[in-house]
Short mmCIF file of C-alpha atoms and ligand atoms in Angstrom, two decimals:
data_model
loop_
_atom_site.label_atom_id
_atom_site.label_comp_id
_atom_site.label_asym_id
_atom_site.label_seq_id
_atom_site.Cartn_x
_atom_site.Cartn_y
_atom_site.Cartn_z
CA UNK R 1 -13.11 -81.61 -2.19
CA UNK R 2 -10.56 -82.44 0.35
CA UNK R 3 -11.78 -83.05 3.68
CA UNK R 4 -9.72 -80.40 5.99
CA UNK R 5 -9.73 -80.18 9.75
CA UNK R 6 -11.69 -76.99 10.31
CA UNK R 7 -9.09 -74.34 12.46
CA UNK R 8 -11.87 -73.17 14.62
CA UNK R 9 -12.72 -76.98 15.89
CA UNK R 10 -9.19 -78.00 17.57
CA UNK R 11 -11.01 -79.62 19.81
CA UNK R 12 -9.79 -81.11 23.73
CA UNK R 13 -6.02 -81.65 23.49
CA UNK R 14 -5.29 -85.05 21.98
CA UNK R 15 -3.03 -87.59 23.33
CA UNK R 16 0.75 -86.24 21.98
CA UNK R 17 1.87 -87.83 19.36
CA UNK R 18 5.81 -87.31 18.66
CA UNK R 19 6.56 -86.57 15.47
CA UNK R 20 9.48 -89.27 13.81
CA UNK R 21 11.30 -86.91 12.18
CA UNK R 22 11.34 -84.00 14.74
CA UNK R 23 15.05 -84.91 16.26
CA UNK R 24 16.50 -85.39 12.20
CA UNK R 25 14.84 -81.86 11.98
CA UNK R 26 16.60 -80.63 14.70
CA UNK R 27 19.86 -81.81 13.85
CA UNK R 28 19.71 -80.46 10.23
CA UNK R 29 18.37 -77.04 11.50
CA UNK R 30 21.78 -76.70 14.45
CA UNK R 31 23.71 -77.97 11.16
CA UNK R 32 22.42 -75.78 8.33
CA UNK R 33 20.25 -73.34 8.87
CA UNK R 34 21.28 -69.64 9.74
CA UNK R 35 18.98 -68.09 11.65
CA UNK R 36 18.02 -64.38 11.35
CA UNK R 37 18.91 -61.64 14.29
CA UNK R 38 20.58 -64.34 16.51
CA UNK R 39 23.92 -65.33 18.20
CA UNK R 40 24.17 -69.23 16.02
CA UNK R 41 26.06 -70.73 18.86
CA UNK R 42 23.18 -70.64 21.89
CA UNK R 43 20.22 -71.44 19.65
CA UNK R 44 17.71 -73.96 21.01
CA UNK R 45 15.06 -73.83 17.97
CA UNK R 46 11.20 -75.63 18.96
CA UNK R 47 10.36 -77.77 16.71
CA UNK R 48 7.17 -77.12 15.32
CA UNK R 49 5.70 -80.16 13.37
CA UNK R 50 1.92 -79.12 12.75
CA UNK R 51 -0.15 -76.28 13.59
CA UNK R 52 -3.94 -75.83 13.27
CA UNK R 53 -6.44 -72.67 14.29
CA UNK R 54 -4.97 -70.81 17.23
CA UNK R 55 -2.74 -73.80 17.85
CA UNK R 56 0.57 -75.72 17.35
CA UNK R 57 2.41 -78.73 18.00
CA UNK R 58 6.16 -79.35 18.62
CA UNK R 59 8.31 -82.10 17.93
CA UNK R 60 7.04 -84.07 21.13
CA UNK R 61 3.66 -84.02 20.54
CA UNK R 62 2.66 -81.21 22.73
CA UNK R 63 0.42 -78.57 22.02
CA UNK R 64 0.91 -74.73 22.37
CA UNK R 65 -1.91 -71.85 22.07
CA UNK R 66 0.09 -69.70 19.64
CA UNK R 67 -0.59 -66.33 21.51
CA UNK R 68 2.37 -64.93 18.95
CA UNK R 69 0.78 -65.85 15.53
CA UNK R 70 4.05 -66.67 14.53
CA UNK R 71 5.72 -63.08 13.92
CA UNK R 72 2.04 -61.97 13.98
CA UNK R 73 1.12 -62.95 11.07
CA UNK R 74 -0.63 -65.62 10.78
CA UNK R 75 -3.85 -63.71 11.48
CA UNK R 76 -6.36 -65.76 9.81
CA UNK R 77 -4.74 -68.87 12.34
CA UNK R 78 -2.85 -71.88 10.86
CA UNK R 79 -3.86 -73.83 7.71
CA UNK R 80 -7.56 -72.16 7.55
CA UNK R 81 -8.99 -74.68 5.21
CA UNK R 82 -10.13 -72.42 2.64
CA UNK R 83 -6.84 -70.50 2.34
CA UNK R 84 -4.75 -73.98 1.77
CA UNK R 85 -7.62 -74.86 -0.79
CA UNK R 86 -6.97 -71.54 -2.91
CA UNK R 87 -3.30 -72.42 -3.18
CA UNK R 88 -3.47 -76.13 -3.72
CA UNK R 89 -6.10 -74.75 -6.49
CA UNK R 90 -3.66 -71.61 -7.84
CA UNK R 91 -1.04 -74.30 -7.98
CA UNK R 92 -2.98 -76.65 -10.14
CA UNK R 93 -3.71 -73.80 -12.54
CA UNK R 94 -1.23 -71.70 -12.69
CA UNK R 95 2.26 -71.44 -10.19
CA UNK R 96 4.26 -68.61 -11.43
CA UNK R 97 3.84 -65.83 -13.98
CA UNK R 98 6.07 -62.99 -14.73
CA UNK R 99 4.93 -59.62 -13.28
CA UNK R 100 4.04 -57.76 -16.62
CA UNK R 101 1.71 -60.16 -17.17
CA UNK R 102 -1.92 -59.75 -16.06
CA UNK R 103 -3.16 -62.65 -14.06
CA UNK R 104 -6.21 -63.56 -12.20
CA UNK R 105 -4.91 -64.04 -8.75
CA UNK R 106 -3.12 -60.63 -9.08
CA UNK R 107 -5.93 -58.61 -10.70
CA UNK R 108 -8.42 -59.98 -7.45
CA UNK R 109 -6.07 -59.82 -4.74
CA UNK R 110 -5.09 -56.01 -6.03
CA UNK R 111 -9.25 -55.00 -6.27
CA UNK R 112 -9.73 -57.10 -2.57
CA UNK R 113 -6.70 -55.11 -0.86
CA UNK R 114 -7.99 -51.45 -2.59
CA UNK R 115 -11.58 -52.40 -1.17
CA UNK R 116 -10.84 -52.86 2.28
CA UNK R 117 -8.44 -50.12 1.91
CA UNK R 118 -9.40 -46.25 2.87
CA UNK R 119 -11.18 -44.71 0.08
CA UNK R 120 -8.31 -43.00 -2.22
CA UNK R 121 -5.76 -45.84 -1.76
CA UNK R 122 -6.77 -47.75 -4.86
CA UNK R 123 -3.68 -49.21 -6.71
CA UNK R 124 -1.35 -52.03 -5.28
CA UNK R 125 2.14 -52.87 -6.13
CA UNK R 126 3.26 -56.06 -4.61
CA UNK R 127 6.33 -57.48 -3.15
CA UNK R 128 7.63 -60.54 -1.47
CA UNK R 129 7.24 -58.77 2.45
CA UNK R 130 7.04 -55.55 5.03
CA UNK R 131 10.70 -54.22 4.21
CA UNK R 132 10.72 -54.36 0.26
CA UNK R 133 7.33 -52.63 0.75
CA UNK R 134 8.93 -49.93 3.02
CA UNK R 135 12.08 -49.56 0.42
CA UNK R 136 9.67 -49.20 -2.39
CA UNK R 137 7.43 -46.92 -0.58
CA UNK R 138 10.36 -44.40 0.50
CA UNK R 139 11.65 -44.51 -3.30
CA UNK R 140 8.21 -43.75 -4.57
CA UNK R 141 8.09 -40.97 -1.93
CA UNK R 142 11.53 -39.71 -2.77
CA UNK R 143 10.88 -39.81 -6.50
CA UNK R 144 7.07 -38.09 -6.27
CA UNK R 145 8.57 -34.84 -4.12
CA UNK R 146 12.37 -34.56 -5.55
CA UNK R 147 13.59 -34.80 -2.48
CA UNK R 148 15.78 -37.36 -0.72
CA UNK R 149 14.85 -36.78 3.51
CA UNK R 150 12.92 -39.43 5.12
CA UNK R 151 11.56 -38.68 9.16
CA UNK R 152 10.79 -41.98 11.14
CA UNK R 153 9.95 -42.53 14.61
CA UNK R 154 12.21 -44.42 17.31
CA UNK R 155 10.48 -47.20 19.12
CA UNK R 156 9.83 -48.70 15.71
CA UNK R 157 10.31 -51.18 12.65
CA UNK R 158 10.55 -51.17 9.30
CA UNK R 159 12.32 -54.05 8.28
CA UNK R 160 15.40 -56.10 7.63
CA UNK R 161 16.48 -54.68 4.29
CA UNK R 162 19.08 -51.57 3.56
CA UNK R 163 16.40 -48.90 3.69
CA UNK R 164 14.16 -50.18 6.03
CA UNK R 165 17.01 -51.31 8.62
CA UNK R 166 17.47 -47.34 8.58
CA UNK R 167 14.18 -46.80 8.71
CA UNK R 168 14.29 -48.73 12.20
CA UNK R 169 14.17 -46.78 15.14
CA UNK R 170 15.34 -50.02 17.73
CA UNK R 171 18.96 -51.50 18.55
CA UNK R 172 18.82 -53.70 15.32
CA UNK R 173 19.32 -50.54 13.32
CA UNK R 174 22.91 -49.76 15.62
CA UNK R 175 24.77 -52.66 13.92
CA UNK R 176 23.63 -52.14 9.88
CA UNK R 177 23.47 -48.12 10.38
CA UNK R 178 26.00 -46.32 7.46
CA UNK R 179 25.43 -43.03 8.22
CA UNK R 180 21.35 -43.68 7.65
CA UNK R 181 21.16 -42.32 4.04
CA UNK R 182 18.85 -39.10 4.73
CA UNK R 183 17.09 -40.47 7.92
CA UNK R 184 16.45 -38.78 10.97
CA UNK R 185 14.18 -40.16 13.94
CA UNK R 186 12.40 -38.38 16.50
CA UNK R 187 9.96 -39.39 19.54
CA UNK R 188 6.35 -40.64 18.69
CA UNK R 189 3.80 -40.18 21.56
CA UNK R 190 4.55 -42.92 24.53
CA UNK R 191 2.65 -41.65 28.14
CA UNK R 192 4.30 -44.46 29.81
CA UNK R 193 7.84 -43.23 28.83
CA UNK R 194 6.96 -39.94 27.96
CA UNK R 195 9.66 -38.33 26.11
CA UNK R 196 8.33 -34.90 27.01
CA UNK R 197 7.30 -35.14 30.57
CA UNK R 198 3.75 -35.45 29.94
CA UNK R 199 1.06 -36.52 32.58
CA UNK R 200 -1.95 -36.75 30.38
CA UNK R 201 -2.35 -38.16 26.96
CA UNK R 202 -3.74 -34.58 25.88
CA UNK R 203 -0.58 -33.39 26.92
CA UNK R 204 1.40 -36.44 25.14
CA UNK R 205 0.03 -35.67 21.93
CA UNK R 206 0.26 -32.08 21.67
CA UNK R 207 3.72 -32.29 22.73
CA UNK R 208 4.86 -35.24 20.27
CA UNK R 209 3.15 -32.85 17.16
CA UNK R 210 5.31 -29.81 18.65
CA UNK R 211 8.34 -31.87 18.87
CA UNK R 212 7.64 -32.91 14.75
CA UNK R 213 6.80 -29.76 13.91
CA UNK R 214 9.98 -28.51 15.44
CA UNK R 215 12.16 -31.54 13.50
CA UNK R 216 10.66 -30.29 10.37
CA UNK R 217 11.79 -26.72 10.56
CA UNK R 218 15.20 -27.25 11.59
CA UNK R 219 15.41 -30.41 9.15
CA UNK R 220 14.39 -27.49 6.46
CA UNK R 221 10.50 -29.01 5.25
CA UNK R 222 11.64 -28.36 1.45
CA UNK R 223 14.53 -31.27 1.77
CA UNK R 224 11.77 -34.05 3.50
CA UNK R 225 10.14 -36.68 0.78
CA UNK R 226 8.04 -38.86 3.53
CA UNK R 227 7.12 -39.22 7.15
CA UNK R 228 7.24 -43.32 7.86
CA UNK R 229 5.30 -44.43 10.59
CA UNK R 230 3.77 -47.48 12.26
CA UNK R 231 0.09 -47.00 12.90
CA UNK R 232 -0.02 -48.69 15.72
CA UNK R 233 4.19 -49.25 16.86
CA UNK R 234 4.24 -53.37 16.89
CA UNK R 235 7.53 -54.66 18.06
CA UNK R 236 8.20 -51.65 19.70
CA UNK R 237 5.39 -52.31 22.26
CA UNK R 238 2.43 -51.64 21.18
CA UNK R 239 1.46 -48.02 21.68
CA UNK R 240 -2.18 -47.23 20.05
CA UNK R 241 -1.33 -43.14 19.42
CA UNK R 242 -3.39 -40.80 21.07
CA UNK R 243 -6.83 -39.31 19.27
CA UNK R 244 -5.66 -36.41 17.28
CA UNK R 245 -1.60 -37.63 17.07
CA UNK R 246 -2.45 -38.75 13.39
CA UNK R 247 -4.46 -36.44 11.89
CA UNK R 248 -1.37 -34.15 13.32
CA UNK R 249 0.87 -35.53 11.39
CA UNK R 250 -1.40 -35.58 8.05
CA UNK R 251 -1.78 -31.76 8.81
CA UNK R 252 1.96 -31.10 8.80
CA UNK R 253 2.49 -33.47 5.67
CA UNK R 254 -0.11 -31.16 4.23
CA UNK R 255 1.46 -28.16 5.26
CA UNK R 256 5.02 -29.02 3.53
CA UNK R 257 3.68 -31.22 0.79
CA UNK R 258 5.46 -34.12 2.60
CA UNK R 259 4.10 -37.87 1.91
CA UNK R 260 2.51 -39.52 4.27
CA UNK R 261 3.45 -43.11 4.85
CA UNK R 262 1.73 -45.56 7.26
CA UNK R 263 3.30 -49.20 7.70
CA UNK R 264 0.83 -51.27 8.28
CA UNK R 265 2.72 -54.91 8.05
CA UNK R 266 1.99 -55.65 11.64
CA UNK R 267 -1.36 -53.34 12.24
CA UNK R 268 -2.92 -53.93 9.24
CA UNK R 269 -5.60 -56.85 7.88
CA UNK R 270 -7.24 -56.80 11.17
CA UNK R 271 -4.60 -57.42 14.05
CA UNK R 272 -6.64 -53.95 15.95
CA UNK R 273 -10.21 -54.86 15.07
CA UNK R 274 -10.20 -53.28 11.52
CA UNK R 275 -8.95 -54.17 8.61
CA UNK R 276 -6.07 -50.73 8.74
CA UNK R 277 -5.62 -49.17 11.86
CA UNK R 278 -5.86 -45.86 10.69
CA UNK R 279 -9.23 -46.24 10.52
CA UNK R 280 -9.49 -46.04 14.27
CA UNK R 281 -8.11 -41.97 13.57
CA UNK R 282 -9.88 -41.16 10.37
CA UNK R 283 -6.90 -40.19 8.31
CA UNK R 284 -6.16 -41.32 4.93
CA UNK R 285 -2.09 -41.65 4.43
CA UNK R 286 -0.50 -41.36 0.86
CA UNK R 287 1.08 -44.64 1.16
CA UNK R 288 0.37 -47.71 3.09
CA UNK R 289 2.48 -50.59 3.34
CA UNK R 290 1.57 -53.64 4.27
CA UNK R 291 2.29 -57.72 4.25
CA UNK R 292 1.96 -60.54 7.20
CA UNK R 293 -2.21 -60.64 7.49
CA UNK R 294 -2.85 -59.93 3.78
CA UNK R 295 -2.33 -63.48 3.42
CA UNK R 296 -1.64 -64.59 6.85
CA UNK R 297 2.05 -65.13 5.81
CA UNK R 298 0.71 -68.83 3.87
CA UNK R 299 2.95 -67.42 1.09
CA UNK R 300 5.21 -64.80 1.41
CA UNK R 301 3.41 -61.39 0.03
CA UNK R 302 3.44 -57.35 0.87
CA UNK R 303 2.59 -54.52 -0.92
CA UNK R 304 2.60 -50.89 -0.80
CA UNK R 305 -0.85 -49.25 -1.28
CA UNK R 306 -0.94 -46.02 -3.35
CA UNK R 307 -2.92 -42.28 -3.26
CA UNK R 308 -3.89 -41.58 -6.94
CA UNK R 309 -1.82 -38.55 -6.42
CA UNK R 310 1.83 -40.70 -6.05
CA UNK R 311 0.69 -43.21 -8.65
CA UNK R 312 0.00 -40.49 -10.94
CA UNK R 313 3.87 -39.56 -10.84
CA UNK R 314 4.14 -42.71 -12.60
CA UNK R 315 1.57 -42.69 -15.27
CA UNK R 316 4.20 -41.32 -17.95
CA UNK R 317 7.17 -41.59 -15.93
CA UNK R 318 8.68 -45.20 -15.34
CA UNK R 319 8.44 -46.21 -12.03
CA UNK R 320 12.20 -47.48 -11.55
CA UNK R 321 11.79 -50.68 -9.16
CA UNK R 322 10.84 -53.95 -9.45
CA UNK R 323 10.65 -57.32 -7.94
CA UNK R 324 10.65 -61.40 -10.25
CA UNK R 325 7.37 -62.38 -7.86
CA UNK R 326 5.41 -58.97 -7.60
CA UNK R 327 2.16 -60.50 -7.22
CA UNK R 328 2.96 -64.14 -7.08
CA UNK R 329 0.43 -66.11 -7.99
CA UNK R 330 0.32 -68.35 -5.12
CA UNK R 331 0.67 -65.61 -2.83
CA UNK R 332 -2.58 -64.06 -4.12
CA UNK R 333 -4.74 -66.69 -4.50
CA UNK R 334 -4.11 -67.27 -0.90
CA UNK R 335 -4.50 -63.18 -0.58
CA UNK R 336 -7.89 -63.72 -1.92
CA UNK R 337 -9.57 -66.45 -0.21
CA UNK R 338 -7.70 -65.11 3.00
CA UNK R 339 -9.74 -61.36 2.25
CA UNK R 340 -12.70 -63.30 1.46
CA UNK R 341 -12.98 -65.56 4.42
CA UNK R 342 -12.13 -62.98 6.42
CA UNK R 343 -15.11 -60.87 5.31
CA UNK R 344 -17.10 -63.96 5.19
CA UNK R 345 -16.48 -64.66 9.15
CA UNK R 346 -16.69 -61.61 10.30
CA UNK R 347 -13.29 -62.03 11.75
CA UNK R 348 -11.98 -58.78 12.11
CA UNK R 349 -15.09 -57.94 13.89
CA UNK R 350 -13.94 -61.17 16.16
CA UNK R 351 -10.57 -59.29 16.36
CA UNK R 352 -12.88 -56.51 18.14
CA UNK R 353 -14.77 -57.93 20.30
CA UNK R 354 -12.74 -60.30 21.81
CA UNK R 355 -10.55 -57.60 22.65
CA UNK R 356 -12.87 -55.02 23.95
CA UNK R 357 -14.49 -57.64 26.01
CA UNK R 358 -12.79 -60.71 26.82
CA UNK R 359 -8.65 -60.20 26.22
CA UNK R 360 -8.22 -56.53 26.92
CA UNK R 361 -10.45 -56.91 29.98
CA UNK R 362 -8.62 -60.22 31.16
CA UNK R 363 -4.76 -58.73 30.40
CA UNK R 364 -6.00 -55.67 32.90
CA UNK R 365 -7.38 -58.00 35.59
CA UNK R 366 -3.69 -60.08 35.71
CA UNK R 367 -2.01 -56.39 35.55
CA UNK R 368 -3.75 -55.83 38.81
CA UNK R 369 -2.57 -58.91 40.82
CA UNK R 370 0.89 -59.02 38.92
CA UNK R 371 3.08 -56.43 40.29
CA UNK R 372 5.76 -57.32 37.70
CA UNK R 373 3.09 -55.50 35.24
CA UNK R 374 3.78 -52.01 35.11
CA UNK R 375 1.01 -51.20 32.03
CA UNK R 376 -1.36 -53.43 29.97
CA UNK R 377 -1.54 -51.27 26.39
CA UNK R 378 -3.10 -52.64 23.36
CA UNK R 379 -6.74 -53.05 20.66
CA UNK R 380 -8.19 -55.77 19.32
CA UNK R 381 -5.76 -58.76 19.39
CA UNK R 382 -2.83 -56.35 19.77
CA UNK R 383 -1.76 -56.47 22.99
CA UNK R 384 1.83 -55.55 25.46
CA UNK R 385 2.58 -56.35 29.31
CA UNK R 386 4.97 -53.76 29.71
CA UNK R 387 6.81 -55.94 32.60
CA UNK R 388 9.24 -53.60 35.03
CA UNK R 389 11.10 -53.66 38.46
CA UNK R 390 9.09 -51.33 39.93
CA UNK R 391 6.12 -49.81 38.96
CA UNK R 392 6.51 -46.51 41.03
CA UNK R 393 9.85 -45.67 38.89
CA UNK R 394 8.46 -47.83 35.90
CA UNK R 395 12.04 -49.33 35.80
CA UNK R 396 12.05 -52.02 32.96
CA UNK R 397 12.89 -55.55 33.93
CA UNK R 398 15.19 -55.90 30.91
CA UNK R 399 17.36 -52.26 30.09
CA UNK R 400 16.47 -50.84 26.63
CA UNK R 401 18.98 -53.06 24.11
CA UNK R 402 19.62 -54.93 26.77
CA UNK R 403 18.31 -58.77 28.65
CA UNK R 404 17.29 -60.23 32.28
CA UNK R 405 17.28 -63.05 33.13
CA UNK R 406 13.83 -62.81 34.17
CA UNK R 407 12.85 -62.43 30.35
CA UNK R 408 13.64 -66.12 29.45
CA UNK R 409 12.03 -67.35 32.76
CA UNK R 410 8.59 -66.05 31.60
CA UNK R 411 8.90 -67.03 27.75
CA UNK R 412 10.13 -70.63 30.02
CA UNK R 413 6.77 -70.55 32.09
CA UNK R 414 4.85 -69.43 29.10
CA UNK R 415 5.54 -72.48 27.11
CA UNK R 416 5.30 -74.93 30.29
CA UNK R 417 1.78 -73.47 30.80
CA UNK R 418 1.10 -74.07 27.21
CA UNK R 419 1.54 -71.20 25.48
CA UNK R 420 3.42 -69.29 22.89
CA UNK R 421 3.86 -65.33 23.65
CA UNK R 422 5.70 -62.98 21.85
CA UNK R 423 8.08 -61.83 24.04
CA UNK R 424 10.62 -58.58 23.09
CA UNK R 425 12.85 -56.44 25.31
CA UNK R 426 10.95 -56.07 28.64
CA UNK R 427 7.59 -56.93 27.31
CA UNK R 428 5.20 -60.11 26.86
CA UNK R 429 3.66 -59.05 23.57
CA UNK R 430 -0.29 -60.88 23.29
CA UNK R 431 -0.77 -61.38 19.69
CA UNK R 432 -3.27 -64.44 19.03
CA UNK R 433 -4.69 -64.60 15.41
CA UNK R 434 -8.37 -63.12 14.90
CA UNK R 435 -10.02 -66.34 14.91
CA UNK R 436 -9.33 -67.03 18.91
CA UNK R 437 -12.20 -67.78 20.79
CA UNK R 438 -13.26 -66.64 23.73
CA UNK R 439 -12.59 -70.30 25.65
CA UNK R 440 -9.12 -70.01 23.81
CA UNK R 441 -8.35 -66.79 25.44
CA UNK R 442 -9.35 -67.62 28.39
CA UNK R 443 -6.85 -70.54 28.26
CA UNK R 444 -4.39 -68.31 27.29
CA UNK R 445 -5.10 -66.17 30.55
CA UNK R 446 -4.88 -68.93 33.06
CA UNK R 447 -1.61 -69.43 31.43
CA UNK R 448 -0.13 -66.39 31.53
CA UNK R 449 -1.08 -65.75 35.13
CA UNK R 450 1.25 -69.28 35.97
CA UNK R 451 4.03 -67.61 33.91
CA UNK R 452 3.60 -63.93 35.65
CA UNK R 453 3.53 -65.56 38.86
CA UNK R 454 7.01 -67.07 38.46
CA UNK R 455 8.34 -63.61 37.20
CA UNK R 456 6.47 -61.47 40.41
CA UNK R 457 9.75 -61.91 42.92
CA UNK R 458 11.86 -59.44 40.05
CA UNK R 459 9.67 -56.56 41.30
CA UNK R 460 9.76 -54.59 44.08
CA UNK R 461 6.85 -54.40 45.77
N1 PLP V 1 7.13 -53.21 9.27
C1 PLP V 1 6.63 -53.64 10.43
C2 PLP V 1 5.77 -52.73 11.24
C3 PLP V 1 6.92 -54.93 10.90
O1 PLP V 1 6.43 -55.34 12.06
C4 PLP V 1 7.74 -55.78 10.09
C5 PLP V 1 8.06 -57.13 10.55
O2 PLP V 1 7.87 -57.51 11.68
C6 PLP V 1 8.23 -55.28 8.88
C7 PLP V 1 7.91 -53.99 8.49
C8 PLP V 1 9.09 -56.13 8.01
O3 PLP V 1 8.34 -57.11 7.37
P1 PLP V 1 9.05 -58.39 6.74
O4 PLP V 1 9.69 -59.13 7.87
O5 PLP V 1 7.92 -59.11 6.06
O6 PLP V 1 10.05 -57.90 5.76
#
């Protein structure tokens, strides 16, 4: 067997080494590449030349603590040895097989994902990501109830494809939105910005479910296929729902024979300290789609989860979608020994603990001597600094579709201290894979303190 560094052993921080090719890389990337969701012109890519655990390196040598996990993904950390021996072992055996073939890797990966799925979610169709899994979702929704209607939250997203950009209740949707093809949004519970005046999160929740309710009768309930919803809202700022919002919703879904779906791309495969986050609110959704920590991202794979009920609708009936690399080989072999070591590990359960007792606890403790922190909100290794102008108004430091200049000082800081955040709209999003360690996060505290503390003049005291 290969000899691989182990993720978990990164050890102290090694002399940089440059990489030779990183300024060819460079070059090539500001001459060829197109970059997703940006402005071409001002792009200043890092260049990231190897990455290992909870860690990478750029192009100088220099090494970050990735508290993004890429687009938080990369839950299992980078190049877990076991994962990269699956796929260098899948790609020996077999590399690519049609979907209507069976094949190992697919048959596993499908039986893995079903058993650390809620119990009545047990048949997987897979595609290449999150959005093809939310467009394939919606359609299986819209062909199961005969109707076309689809109800999704703002403060959300779904994806970067037709259906999914639609889906999308954030400023990316305002450019690619034609009319949104049977979409409407409404207001999920969010205390901090309470869309209903609410003071308490009793009061939050029973409001959001009145507000739904409300959107359902005047939408007419006999028109709506699905209700689409993020678990836990990611990019939006991650806003863990109140106890009972959930179990709402799967009441009035009930009520008006509505499906039930629950994207799970970012919250799922253990980003809140269990493998779905629905399992923090004991409800069981019709449809869960999911992608990023099924693998880790190591090879690009989603899926969409199904209730016996929808898959049912296609047991005679063809199911009219399809994809060239459902089920990839290569991305399920590395879906299987990802599941596996996982399990193995215990690192979901890591995902827990360190943030009920060493990141959640530590994120608080900065909020209290940052005043440029107006909330700390997060589970498990799912975390937001909800960064404002004043916390008595709660005045966001960067305007809703809009930037501040204070927003690129901290991601600036961030990275000078050492670290990689996820940083979106007003907030420093704290997203480290499961595998961090307790010393690791508390590097990554003493470096966000250095880059909060170069931010603090922005708010008013
Ligand atoms: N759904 C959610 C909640 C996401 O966070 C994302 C991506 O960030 C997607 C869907 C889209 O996934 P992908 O980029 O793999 O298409």
């Amino acid at each position: 067997m290969t000899l691989l560094q182990n993720p978990h052993d990164t050890g102290p921080a090694p002399e940089p080494v440059a990489d030779p090719v990183a300024a060819r890389t460079y070059a090539l990337d500001r001459a060829h590449v197109f970059h997703s969701w940006s402005a071409q012109a001002s792009l200043d890519p890092m260049v990231i030349s190897r990455a290992a655990g909870c860690h990478v390196w750029d192009g100088d040598g220099r090494r970050y603590l990735d508290l993004s996990s890429q687009q938080v993904n990369t839950n299992i950390g980078h190049q877990h040895p076991a994962v990269v021996e699956a796929i260098v072992e899948q790609a020996r055996t077999l590399c690519t097989i049609a979907p209507p073939y069976a094949n190992a890797a697919r048959s596993e990966a499908a039986r893995l994902v079903a058993e650390v799925a809620p119990e009545g979610l047990d048949k997987v169709f897979f595609t290449n990501g999150g959005a093809d899994a939310n467009e394939f979702a919606v359609r299986m929704a819209r062909l199961h109830t005969g109707r076309h209607k689809v109800l999704a939250q703002y403060r959300s997203y779904h994806g970067g494809t037709s259906t999914a950009i639609n889906l999308t209740g954030d400023p990316r949707r305002w450019p690619n939105d034609q009319g949104s093809a049977g979409v409407v949004h409404f207001f999920g519970p969010f205390l901090y910005r309470s869309a209903f005046h609410a003071s308490s999160e009793e009061e939050e929740c029973s409001r959001a479910l009145e507000h739904l309710d409300q959107l359902i009768r005047f939408e007419g309930p006999s028109t709506i296929a699905a209700i689409v919803l993020e678990t836990v809202p990611g990019t939006a700022g991650v806003m863990p729902p109140p106890p009972g919002y959930l179990a709402g919703v799967r009441e009035l879904c009930d009520r008006h024979g509505i499906v039930f779906i629950a994207d799970e791309v970012m919250a799922g495969f253990g980003r809140t300290g269990r493998w779905f986050a629905v399992e923090h609110y004991d409800v069981v959704p019709d449809l869960i789609t999911f992608a990023k920590g099924v693998n880790s991202g190591y090879v690009p794979l989603g899926g969409v989860l199904l209730s016996a009920a929808v898959a049912a609708t296609f047991d005679e009936r063809p199911f009219p979608g399809g994809l060239t690399y459902s089920g990839h080989p290569l991305a399920c072999a590395a879906a299987v020994a990802t599941i596996e070591t996982m399990r193995e590990e215990r690192i979901v359960e890591n995902a827990a603990r360190v943030g009920a007792e060493v990141l959640g606890p530590g994120l608080r403790e900065l909020a209290g001597r940052h005043p440029v922190v107006g909330e700390v909100r997060g589970l498990g290794v799912f975390w937001a600094l909800e960064l404002v102008a004043d916390r008595t108004t709660r005045e966001p430091l960067a305007p809703y579709a809009g930037t501040h200049p204070a927003m690129a000082e901290v991601t600036a800081a961030a990275k000078a201290a050492g670290v990689i955040p996820f940083v979106t709209a007003n907030r420093l999003h704290v997203v480290p894979p499961c595998t961090i360690t307790d010393d690791e996060v508390r590097e990554g505290l003493r470096a966000l303190d250095t880059a909060l503390s170069a931010v603090d003049r922005y708010a008013r005291a």
